[in-house]
Amino acid sequence: MISPKQPVNIVDVQYARTGASVHTDALGMREMQQRVFAERDAQYLLVKAPPASGKSRALMFVALDKLYNQGRKKVIVAVPERSIGGSFASTELTRHGFFADWEIQPEHNLCTPGASTSKVQQFVEFLSGPDATLVCTHATLRFAYEKLPASAFDGSVLAIDEFHHVSADIGSSRLGDLLRGVMTESDAHIVAMTGSYFRGDSVPVLSPEDETKFTPVTFNYYDQLNGYEHLKSLGIGHHFYQGRYTSAIDEVLDLDKKTLIHIPNVNSGESTRDKIEELNSILSVIGDEIEQDATGILSVRRRDTGGIVRVADLVDDTDQNARAETLHYLTSVASKQRDAVDVIIALGMAKEGFDWPFAEHALTVGYRASLTEVIQIIGRVTRDSPGKTHAQFTNLLAQPDATTDEVKLSVNNMLKAITASLLMEQVLAPNFTFRTKTGNDDAPQPGELRIKGFKEPSSDRVKQIVTTDLNDLKATILQDDTFVKAAAGNLDAEVTNKVLIPKIIRERYPDLTEPQVEELRQQVVVDSVIKNGEVREVGDKRFIKMSDKFVNIDDIDINLIDKVNPFQRAFEVLSKSVTPQVLRIIQDTITATRIEMTEEEALLLWPKVQQFTKVHRRQPDTRAEDGTERRYAEALLFLRRKKRELEAQRRLEQS
């Protein structure tokens, strides 16, 4: 086995290790849990916090208060899969200062192997029985709801973990339909928890009307990671391969790091369609298999050092009993003992809620269409653990090849993977507060930036979106196919900022007025440009890089920011990550599938077309090498065609 190559890191973030996010108060609560508990009286509570921030225990604190002090009689916790149920097992909270313990009776832990029919019956019996707490899967909750009226949840607290599984798409999401029914036809209290609020299918989790009923508590990734004791850096990068990924995985697999490998979905372009063959190929890269013990863990002798690597196989599911033994070992032993396992190979498992605090490297093969999935996988390696100072996420991606039929797909996947990483860079960075700069400003507060011409939020609705939903809005923008093309440098910055972003905002928030759309647009653009910009300090002044030059932060105005493509860095990353030949394949593929020109974009580009003609003493050419010039030429053709159509219409009206 050769020494692994370093992936091309798009994100490399350093943290201060303040310890703030993991220290507890007199009640045994971490910082995030204190924020949630402060809102414990809310009927509908939405907790948006990163993996490992302590959401499960935050729910315990709130639920017990609702049982003891708010007149609730039952607490039902629903998780997406059985393995996550352990996060809500009985917990001694009084030992750390709280007034009660969290207790789950064995018969009310429905996250165990067994038939769904019997679990639904246990659920129904629980509602009329004496015990107060139950843990089940989303599926058990859905099946039980089909047999019960919504009023059966009167007097209860319904906690839904990994809340992004809900969808506002009426009729297509049974969990979403259940939620709406419980909210409208019962007095149930709801606690919704998620480590990521993004959805890969771009359908919102809640309708705007329902979302306004929830009291949100947000704890961002920067607060969480900056407040750790051990982990001080996180890298997010990509490695590109040609041919089969199984022949390239040794280039990025570092067996000296605790590694979680996710192989591609069998229906994806990266898959060989034989998951067992892929599993065996990875095992052979590691070394020679020696034995499999009673827990299902494989011992493999490394080819390079001769040492033993303990590997957990979560791919081969032909023996469900063996799978259950392996999962039990991972949740009960490997989560507590560093040497219990070294590598976990999985397909659809070990993403959400999977607790392996020692994991250092998440190696994921293939583009993941869901930003939620990306964030959940990254969350597997960002747990704080003694001896772990760096966490790494590596995405192994197919490099576009003009000789294959799937070039368009691979180009699209590469661009979306990179834009997803850029979103993560912004999510993982500290937040700024933006204010309008006037002539009589006081000295800015820490983390505050004053901008000339900036429109601050003027309504509670826009303030709420900026406070709790800005990254989710960016995710919606970055999942838009138009922005995939913009990421490759083929769209004008002002078109991106003034045409495309407002269009997406209107679609996502149809309740906003045009002035509110403009306020939110400015927040998105300013936040993205500032977080993507390189900042340098010279003496007592700070400069930020914008459009290839450094500008004094004190001199920034909104017009200057609007001239910067907030996602231009995606193109810069591409340029450094691939060969000129591959970059040309990407650009040619985008050109061939370019979005149609709109009148709004053409009119916005017209002054630039005139300026181009004046400077170069010629009109822009549709066959030019430069993508911007080609777009100018297309705008010119569009406007000429539009002019001809208007003249023809005028002649027709005159006749």
XYZ file of C-alpha atoms in Angstrom:
655
model
C 0.000 0.000 0.000
C 1.486 3.370 -1.041
C 1.378 6.433 1.195
C -1.967 8.167 0.755
C -2.104 11.487 -1.058
C -3.513 14.550 0.629
C -6.934 15.481 -0.793
C -7.455 18.919 -2.296
C -8.917 20.702 0.724
C -11.469 23.375 -0.097
C -12.133 24.033 3.569
C -9.472 24.109 6.268
C -10.788 25.729 9.431
C -8.908 26.291 12.676
C -10.647 26.509 16.058
C -9.700 28.065 19.396
C -10.609 25.132 21.685
C -12.252 27.360 24.319
C -14.101 24.447 25.939
C -17.260 26.591 26.191
C -19.563 24.274 24.238
C -18.718 21.153 26.282
C -18.570 22.607 29.809
C -21.706 22.150 31.930
C -23.546 24.362 34.420
C -24.986 23.520 37.844
C -27.849 21.591 36.230
C -25.497 19.532 34.046
C -26.352 21.459 30.874
C -23.995 22.415 28.066
C -24.244 25.807 26.382
C -26.624 24.599 23.657
C -28.819 22.752 26.167
C -29.104 25.908 28.279
C -30.410 27.807 25.229
C -33.009 25.120 24.535
C -34.112 24.870 28.178
C -34.675 28.642 28.273
C -37.464 28.085 25.674
C -38.965 25.045 27.436
C -42.449 26.615 27.717
C -42.938 26.792 23.934
C -45.626 24.449 22.578
C -43.699 23.973 19.328
C -39.917 24.032 19.672
C -37.460 23.690 16.764
C -33.860 22.881 17.741
C -31.288 23.309 14.969
C -27.867 22.282 16.257
C -24.854 20.316 14.946
C -24.153 16.631 15.542
C -22.580 15.982 18.964
C -23.933 19.209 20.474
C -26.170 17.271 22.873
C -29.632 17.510 21.293
C -30.814 14.228 22.823
C -30.035 15.362 26.357
C -31.510 18.798 25.634
C -34.757 16.984 24.798
C -34.582 15.057 28.084
C -34.313 18.280 30.098
C -37.236 19.929 28.278
C -39.421 16.801 28.276
C -38.974 16.225 32.019
C -39.889 19.841 32.729
C -43.030 19.434 30.620
C -43.922 16.263 32.553
C -43.260 17.670 36.028
C -44.109 21.360 35.614
C -46.293 21.841 32.514
C -48.989 19.201 32.960
C -47.934 16.889 30.122
C -48.594 13.171 30.690
C -46.590 11.369 27.968
C -43.341 11.858 26.058
C -42.841 10.073 22.718
C -39.419 10.246 21.062
C -39.225 9.179 17.397
C -35.889 8.499 15.662
C -35.277 7.610 11.978
C -33.571 4.248 12.606
C -33.185 1.768 15.456
C -29.467 2.391 16.038
C -30.163 6.006 17.063
C -32.583 4.963 19.798
C -29.655 4.380 22.150
C -29.102 8.149 22.313
C -32.322 8.383 24.331
C -31.642 5.502 26.743
C -32.177 5.937 30.495
C -29.831 8.655 31.800
C -28.976 9.756 35.365
C -29.433 13.503 35.167
C -29.790 14.073 38.942
C -26.166 13.030 39.398
C -25.179 16.203 37.532
C -27.628 18.556 39.256
C -30.964 18.215 37.419
C -34.195 17.603 39.383
C -35.158 14.269 37.742
C -33.695 11.341 35.801
C -34.648 10.272 32.288
C -36.020 6.727 32.412
C -37.118 4.412 29.592
C -38.591 1.092 30.624
C -37.355 -1.869 28.492
C -40.849 -2.548 27.142
C -41.051 1.059 25.964
C -37.810 0.991 24.024
C -39.256 0.087 20.623
C -35.912 0.511 18.819
C -35.133 -3.186 19.140
C -35.306 -5.992 16.552
C -38.797 -7.366 16.027
C -41.985 -7.183 14.007
C -43.533 -3.768 13.437
C -47.032 -5.064 14.243
C -46.167 -5.888 17.860
C -44.385 -2.553 18.287
C -47.412 -0.632 17.076
C -49.519 -2.515 19.625
C -46.996 -1.648 22.372
C -47.202 1.999 21.273
C -51.012 2.012 21.512
C -50.924 0.347 24.946
C -48.352 2.892 26.166
C -50.738 5.785 25.506
C -53.277 4.347 27.965
C -50.722 2.921 30.421
C -49.045 4.414 33.519
C -45.515 5.030 32.181
C -44.566 8.419 30.796
C -41.744 7.923 28.263
C -41.296 5.898 25.069
C -38.719 5.735 22.260
C -39.616 4.403 18.810
C -38.690 4.773 15.155
C -40.312 7.186 12.712
C -41.855 4.136 11.021
C -43.476 2.858 14.236
C -44.860 6.339 14.906
C -46.334 6.513 11.392
C -47.911 3.051 11.600
C -49.383 3.827 15.025
C -50.795 7.130 13.771
C -52.681 5.245 11.045
C -54.539 3.333 13.778
C -55.170 6.287 16.098
C -57.042 9.583 15.926
C -54.859 12.666 16.266
C -56.629 13.396 19.562
C -54.870 10.340 21.041
C -51.811 12.607 21.325
C -53.604 15.079 23.620
C -51.529 15.694 26.739
C -48.349 14.379 25.127
C -44.956 15.703 24.055
C -43.971 14.454 20.599
C -40.213 14.718 19.949
C -39.046 14.076 16.379
C -35.323 13.521 16.000
C -33.625 14.213 12.625
C -36.551 16.444 11.756
C -35.381 17.016 8.181
C -37.101 13.705 7.325
C -40.364 15.656 7.485
C -41.552 17.306 4.267
C -44.080 20.034 3.542
C -45.076 18.196 0.357
C -48.627 17.184 1.271
C -49.442 13.573 0.456
C -45.865 12.473 -0.330
C -44.506 12.549 3.228
C -46.426 10.473 5.761
C -44.337 11.938 8.576
C -45.180 15.438 7.349
C -48.883 14.570 7.148
C -48.718 13.142 10.681
C -47.109 16.314 11.996
C -49.732 18.557 10.410
C -52.532 16.350 11.763
C -51.165 16.369 15.319
C -50.663 20.156 15.209
C -54.192 20.903 13.982
C -56.205 18.220 15.792
C -54.526 17.793 19.193
C -52.975 19.867 21.968
C -49.655 17.985 21.734
C -46.397 19.793 22.358
C -43.747 19.173 19.698
C -39.965 19.267 19.990
C -38.297 19.002 16.584
C -34.536 18.372 16.466
C -32.119 18.317 13.565
C -28.408 18.585 12.925
C -29.188 19.836 9.441
C -32.281 21.467 8.064
C -31.319 21.056 4.411
C -33.155 18.696 2.067
C -31.602 17.230 -1.051
C -34.884 17.381 -2.956
C -35.258 21.132 -2.248
C -38.757 20.598 -0.807
C -39.093 22.631 2.417
C -39.370 20.788 5.704
C -42.256 22.970 6.872
C -44.595 25.339 5.085
C -44.015 29.022 5.965
C -47.323 29.043 7.855
C -46.343 26.048 10.019
C -42.776 27.185 10.547
C -43.881 30.485 12.077
C -45.626 28.486 14.839
C -42.297 27.063 16.044
C -39.942 28.775 18.472
C -36.493 28.228 16.951
C -33.303 27.654 18.925
C -30.190 27.712 16.756
C -26.707 26.677 17.854
C -24.326 27.017 14.936
C -21.407 24.853 13.908
C -18.831 27.516 14.699
C -20.096 27.852 18.300
C -19.951 24.091 18.679
C -16.523 23.409 17.180
C -14.807 26.520 18.516
C -15.941 25.498 21.994
C -14.342 22.029 21.972
C -11.406 20.974 24.173
C -9.481 18.686 21.807
C -10.442 19.103 18.145
C -8.712 22.170 16.698
C -9.070 21.854 12.914
C -11.367 20.461 10.228
C -10.588 19.854 6.576
C -13.098 19.243 3.784
C -11.629 18.191 0.470
C -11.943 16.229 -2.739
C -9.889 13.684 -4.599
C -10.577 12.900 -8.237
C -10.172 9.521 -9.903
C -10.601 7.922 -13.320
C -11.891 4.416 -13.951
C -13.189 2.528 -10.905
C -12.985 4.092 -7.470
C -11.826 0.786 -5.964
C -8.529 1.183 -7.833
C -8.025 4.690 -6.429
C -9.199 4.390 -2.842
C -5.714 3.502 -1.585
C -4.600 6.977 -2.714
C -6.615 8.604 0.093
C -7.093 5.827 2.670
C -4.851 6.469 5.685
C -4.963 3.463 8.006
C -3.283 5.406 10.789
C -6.547 7.333 11.179
C -9.842 6.026 12.502
C -11.809 5.977 9.250
C -15.463 5.767 8.262
C -15.850 4.747 4.590
C -19.175 5.193 2.801
C -19.322 3.393 -0.528
C -21.682 4.717 -3.229
C -25.347 3.885 -3.622
C -25.792 0.963 -6.024
C -27.779 3.191 -8.398
C -25.128 5.913 -8.608
C -22.663 6.389 -11.446
C -19.715 5.581 -9.155
C -21.074 2.180 -8.134
C -19.950 -1.058 -9.778
C -23.470 -2.413 -8.986
C -21.879 -5.105 -6.783
C -21.540 -3.833 -3.220
C -19.990 -7.077 -1.929
C -17.276 -6.941 -4.590
C -16.583 -3.328 -3.625
C -16.370 -4.292 0.050
C -13.912 -7.080 -0.728
C -11.832 -4.755 -2.916
C -11.463 -2.278 -0.059
C -10.567 -5.072 2.361
C -7.884 -6.290 -0.055
C -6.454 -2.758 -0.236
C -6.147 -2.810 3.557
C -4.500 -6.249 3.633
C -5.199 -9.935 4.258
C -8.234 -10.980 6.275
C -7.377 -13.154 9.275
C -10.618 -13.826 11.131
C -14.079 -12.586 12.058
C -14.954 -12.746 15.753
C -18.327 -13.250 17.421
C -19.062 -9.526 17.317
C -18.744 -9.523 13.527
C -15.536 -7.449 13.554
C -12.958 -8.466 10.932
C -9.258 -8.596 11.760
C -7.143 -7.660 8.732
C -3.339 -7.672 8.565
C -2.045 -4.471 6.954
C 0.003 -4.898 3.796
C 2.348 -2.034 4.629
C 3.182 -2.454 8.347
C 1.884 -5.933 9.216
C -0.244 -4.473 11.993
C -3.814 -5.573 12.650
C -6.733 -3.396 11.550
C -10.152 -4.059 13.090
C -12.845 -3.502 10.446
C -16.628 -3.312 10.902
C -18.631 -4.400 7.850
C -21.970 -2.593 7.534
C -22.308 -3.378 3.819
C -23.058 -7.110 3.701
C -26.576 -7.517 5.095
C -27.240 -11.104 4.004
C -27.018 -12.288 7.635
C -29.259 -9.994 9.689
C -28.212 -11.600 12.979
C -24.550 -10.898 12.242
C -25.461 -7.328 11.255
C -27.309 -6.884 14.561
C -24.288 -8.186 16.515
C -21.963 -5.777 14.735
C -24.266 -2.808 15.347
C -24.625 -3.743 19.003
C -20.839 -3.920 19.349
C -20.366 -0.539 17.659
C -22.940 1.217 19.843
C -22.077 -0.462 23.154
C -18.284 -0.990 22.940
C -16.705 0.866 20.013
C -18.357 4.133 21.052
C -16.503 3.959 24.373
C -13.201 2.155 23.643
C -10.772 3.685 21.150
C -9.117 0.399 20.155
C -12.378 -1.491 19.591
C -12.497 -0.698 15.850
C -10.280 1.110 13.308
C -12.291 1.199 10.073
C -16.042 1.083 9.454
C -17.229 0.377 5.902
C -20.872 1.277 5.299
C -23.364 1.911 2.524
C -26.556 3.484 3.876
C -25.820 3.257 7.600
C -23.590 5.105 10.093
C -24.702 8.572 9.012
C -27.383 10.144 11.172
C -26.947 9.946 14.929
C -24.151 7.372 14.717
C -21.836 7.877 17.684
C -18.181 6.978 17.079
C -16.325 9.833 18.822
C -12.887 8.521 17.824
C -13.564 8.799 14.076
C -11.018 11.112 12.418
C -11.588 10.636 8.687
C -14.861 10.332 6.778
C -14.050 8.994 3.311
C -17.149 9.198 1.117
C -17.231 7.805 -2.419
C -19.413 9.626 -4.933
C -21.380 12.857 -4.961
C -24.193 13.058 -2.412
C -27.287 14.801 -3.760
C -28.463 15.752 -0.286
C -26.637 18.473 1.645
C -28.228 16.939 4.724
C -26.357 13.712 4.057
C -23.048 15.545 3.585
C -23.468 17.409 6.863
C -24.533 14.289 8.723
C -21.471 12.375 7.477
C -19.132 15.234 8.385
C -20.784 15.229 11.799
C -19.554 11.683 12.383
C -15.952 12.950 12.618
C -16.487 16.284 14.371
C -17.135 14.866 17.820
C -14.618 15.976 20.449
C -12.357 13.214 21.718
C -9.025 13.076 23.595
C -6.115 12.648 21.199
C -8.077 13.851 18.159
C -6.867 17.255 17.002
C -7.898 17.158 13.315
C -10.999 15.842 11.534
C -11.100 15.250 7.773
C -13.901 14.728 5.254
C -12.772 13.507 1.845
C -15.108 13.108 -1.116
C -13.748 10.687 -3.730
C -15.243 11.818 -7.047
C -15.173 10.628 -10.653
C -13.227 13.028 -12.876
C -15.100 14.095 -16.030
C -13.880 12.330 -19.169
C -14.972 13.589 -22.583
C -14.768 10.066 -24.041
C -17.564 8.691 -21.830
C -21.326 9.034 -22.160
C -21.655 10.240 -18.550
C -19.564 13.392 -18.904
C -22.535 15.695 -18.242
C -23.468 13.776 -15.093
C -19.916 13.751 -13.714
C -19.497 17.479 -14.417
C -22.729 18.208 -12.596
C -21.738 16.005 -9.664
C -18.302 17.593 -9.360
C -19.673 21.125 -9.363
C -22.415 20.338 -6.852
C -19.937 18.625 -4.533
C -17.674 21.668 -4.598
C -20.491 24.157 -4.038
C -21.706 22.015 -1.135
C -18.218 22.247 0.375
C -18.253 26.025 -0.029
C -21.562 26.122 1.815
C -19.982 24.081 4.609
C -17.098 26.570 4.730
C -19.595 29.333 5.409
C -21.542 27.254 7.931
C -18.326 26.496 9.830
C -17.132 30.117 9.927
C -18.015 32.703 12.604
C -21.139 34.766 12.012
C -21.061 38.491 11.221
C -23.618 41.152 12.013
C -24.089 43.658 9.199
C -25.190 47.243 9.765
C -25.796 50.260 7.554
C -22.833 52.637 7.602
C -23.709 56.272 8.242
C -21.628 59.356 8.906
C -22.087 59.208 12.679
C -21.265 55.580 13.484
C -19.876 54.497 16.826
C -17.015 52.031 16.878
C -18.305 48.653 15.560
C -18.948 45.851 18.027
C -16.913 42.615 17.746
C -18.154 40.629 14.728
C -20.009 43.669 13.354
C -19.414 45.114 9.891
C -20.696 48.475 8.623
C -21.564 48.699 4.905
C -22.552 51.772 2.906
C -25.988 51.467 1.300
C -26.821 48.223 3.116
C -30.517 47.619 3.863
C -30.970 46.174 7.343
C -33.973 43.880 8.018
C -36.993 46.064 8.682
C -39.462 43.354 9.758
C -39.558 40.510 12.270
C -40.069 38.037 9.411
C -36.813 38.958 7.643
C -34.950 39.102 10.978
C -36.184 35.587 11.768
C -35.005 34.232 8.408
C -31.598 35.909 8.785
C -31.188 34.616 12.339
C -32.269 30.996 11.889
C -32.579 30.240 8.179
C -29.800 32.011 6.254
C -27.664 28.915 5.684
C -30.722 26.944 4.635
C -31.529 29.637 2.073
C -27.943 29.443 0.790
C -28.365 25.688 0.498
C -31.468 26.193 -1.649
C -29.532 28.598 -3.872
C -26.559 26.277 -4.202
C -28.774 23.338 -5.148
C -30.279 25.311 -8.013
C -29.004 24.057 -11.397
C -28.348 27.614 -12.518
C -25.848 28.052 -9.727
C -24.035 24.915 -10.738
C -23.274 26.737 -13.969
C -22.484 29.966 -12.110
C -19.958 28.060 -10.016
C -17.865 27.421 -13.122
C -17.490 31.139 -13.738
C -19.951 31.317 -16.623
C -22.422 33.845 -15.230
C -22.014 37.561 -14.633
C -21.811 38.519 -10.949
C -24.593 41.109 -11.099
C -26.887 38.674 -12.907
C -26.201 36.155 -10.168
C -26.809 38.665 -7.386
C -29.638 40.779 -8.783
C -31.618 38.328 -10.929
C -31.105 34.737 -9.833
C -30.886 35.122 -6.059
C -34.059 37.275 -5.779
C -35.904 34.769 -7.983
C -35.051 31.914 -5.618
C -35.926 34.001 -2.551
C -39.376 34.762 -3.990
C -39.971 31.063 -4.670
C -38.868 29.967 -1.190
C -40.616 32.773 0.709
C -43.708 33.762 -1.300
C -45.017 35.743 1.676
C -42.264 38.389 1.431
C -42.807 41.805 -0.124
C -40.359 43.120 -2.740
C -38.576 45.401 -0.199
C -38.211 42.376 2.112
C -36.852 40.275 -0.789
C -34.229 42.967 -1.416
C -33.239 43.077 2.281
C -32.835 39.312 2.353
C -30.975 39.293 -0.987
C -28.431 41.730 0.409
C -27.955 39.580 3.516
C -27.259 36.486 1.399
C -24.848 38.228 -0.967
C -22.967 40.201 1.688
C -22.646 37.224 4.046
C -21.438 34.951 1.233
C -18.934 37.441 -0.215
C -17.490 38.385 3.179
C -17.145 34.776 4.366
C -15.562 33.692 1.082
C -13.179 36.658 1.004
C -9.564 36.484 2.136
C -8.965 38.972 4.976
C -5.581 40.567 5.694
C -4.575 42.968 8.438
C -2.082 45.757 7.778
C -1.395 47.780 10.879
C -4.768 48.707 12.378
C -6.640 48.299 9.090
C -8.325 45.220 7.628
C -8.529 44.451 3.912
C -10.716 41.872 2.169
C -10.063 40.382 -1.249
C -12.858 41.131 -3.705
C -12.616 40.572 -7.475
C -8.868 39.875 -7.322
C -7.990 43.008 -5.345
C -7.878 43.925 -1.679
C -10.326 46.562 -0.444
C -10.281 48.355 2.897
C -13.188 46.908 4.879
C -14.056 50.432 6.023
C -14.670 51.426 2.382
C -17.017 48.591 1.416
C -20.407 49.494 -0.039
C -23.261 47.352 -1.319
C -22.659 48.327 -4.969
C -19.095 47.028 -4.763
C -20.245 43.759 -3.183
C -22.900 43.266 -5.884
C -20.108 43.201 -8.484
C -18.621 40.088 -6.862
C -19.937 36.596 -7.613
C -20.438 35.155 -4.112
C -19.645 31.679 -5.417
C -16.698 32.627 -7.611
C -14.377 30.688 -5.313
C -15.916 27.486 -6.606
C -14.394 28.278 -9.997
C -11.054 29.140 -8.374
C -11.105 25.804 -6.554
C -11.856 24.005 -9.818
C -9.026 25.754 -11.620
C -6.527 24.559 -9.010
C -7.985 21.082 -8.572
C -8.147 19.755 -12.133
C -6.027 19.895 -15.258
C -6.716 22.544 -17.940
C -8.076 19.782 -20.165
C -10.643 18.680 -17.552
C -11.553 22.306 -16.838
C -12.251 22.809 -20.557
C -14.472 19.691 -20.552
C -16.423 21.194 -17.641
C -16.860 24.568 -19.336
C -17.806 23.056 -22.685
C -20.391 20.827 -21.017
C -21.935 23.807 -19.242
C -21.968 25.861 -22.429
C -23.815 23.063 -24.213
C -26.532 23.072 -21.564
C -26.569 26.787 -20.826
C -29.686 28.316 -19.340
C -31.785 30.398 -21.666
C -31.305 34.142 -21.633
C -34.009 36.173 -19.899
C -34.911 39.741 -20.736
C -33.997 40.817 -17.215
C -30.487 39.377 -17.543
C -30.003 40.792 -21.055
C -30.944 44.320 -19.946
C -28.636 44.058 -16.955
C -25.756 42.979 -19.239
C -26.399 45.598 -21.942
C -24.201 48.343 -20.358
C -21.401 45.787 -20.053
C -21.802 44.787 -23.693
C -21.437 48.457 -24.638
C -18.386 48.829 -22.426
C -16.824 45.678 -23.894
C -17.359 46.983 -27.451
C -15.835 50.326 -26.539
C -12.743 48.855 -24.875
C -12.054 46.070 -27.412
C -13.319 47.977 -30.477
C -15.351 44.961 -31.509
C -18.517 43.218 -30.452
C -18.364 40.167 -28.166
C -18.072 36.807 -29.969
C -20.236 33.745 -29.202
C -17.227 31.531 -30.039
C -14.805 33.272 -27.685
C -12.709 31.254 -25.235
C -13.831 33.467 -22.342
C -17.219 32.440 -20.918
C -18.113 36.014 -19.898
C -17.551 37.321 -23.432
C -19.704 34.524 -24.840
C -22.504 35.482 -22.456
C -22.231 39.122 -23.518
C -22.531 37.988 -27.135
C -25.624 35.953 -26.302
C -27.161 38.972 -24.570
C -26.505 41.065 -27.685
C -28.164 38.445 -29.923
C -31.119 38.228 -27.524
C -31.656 42.006 -27.516
C -31.386 42.210 -31.296
C -33.977 39.462 -31.655
C -36.207 41.187 -29.114
C -35.883 44.473 -31.000
C -36.884 42.790 -34.275
C -39.907 41.216 -32.603
C -41.014 44.565 -31.158
C -40.613 46.323 -34.510
C -42.610 43.599 -36.248
C -45.313 43.881 -33.612
C -45.396 47.673 -34.027
C -45.750 47.403 -37.821
C -48.545 44.903 -37.363
C -50.387 47.239 -34.998
C -49.930 50.213 -37.389
C -51.326 48.235 -40.315
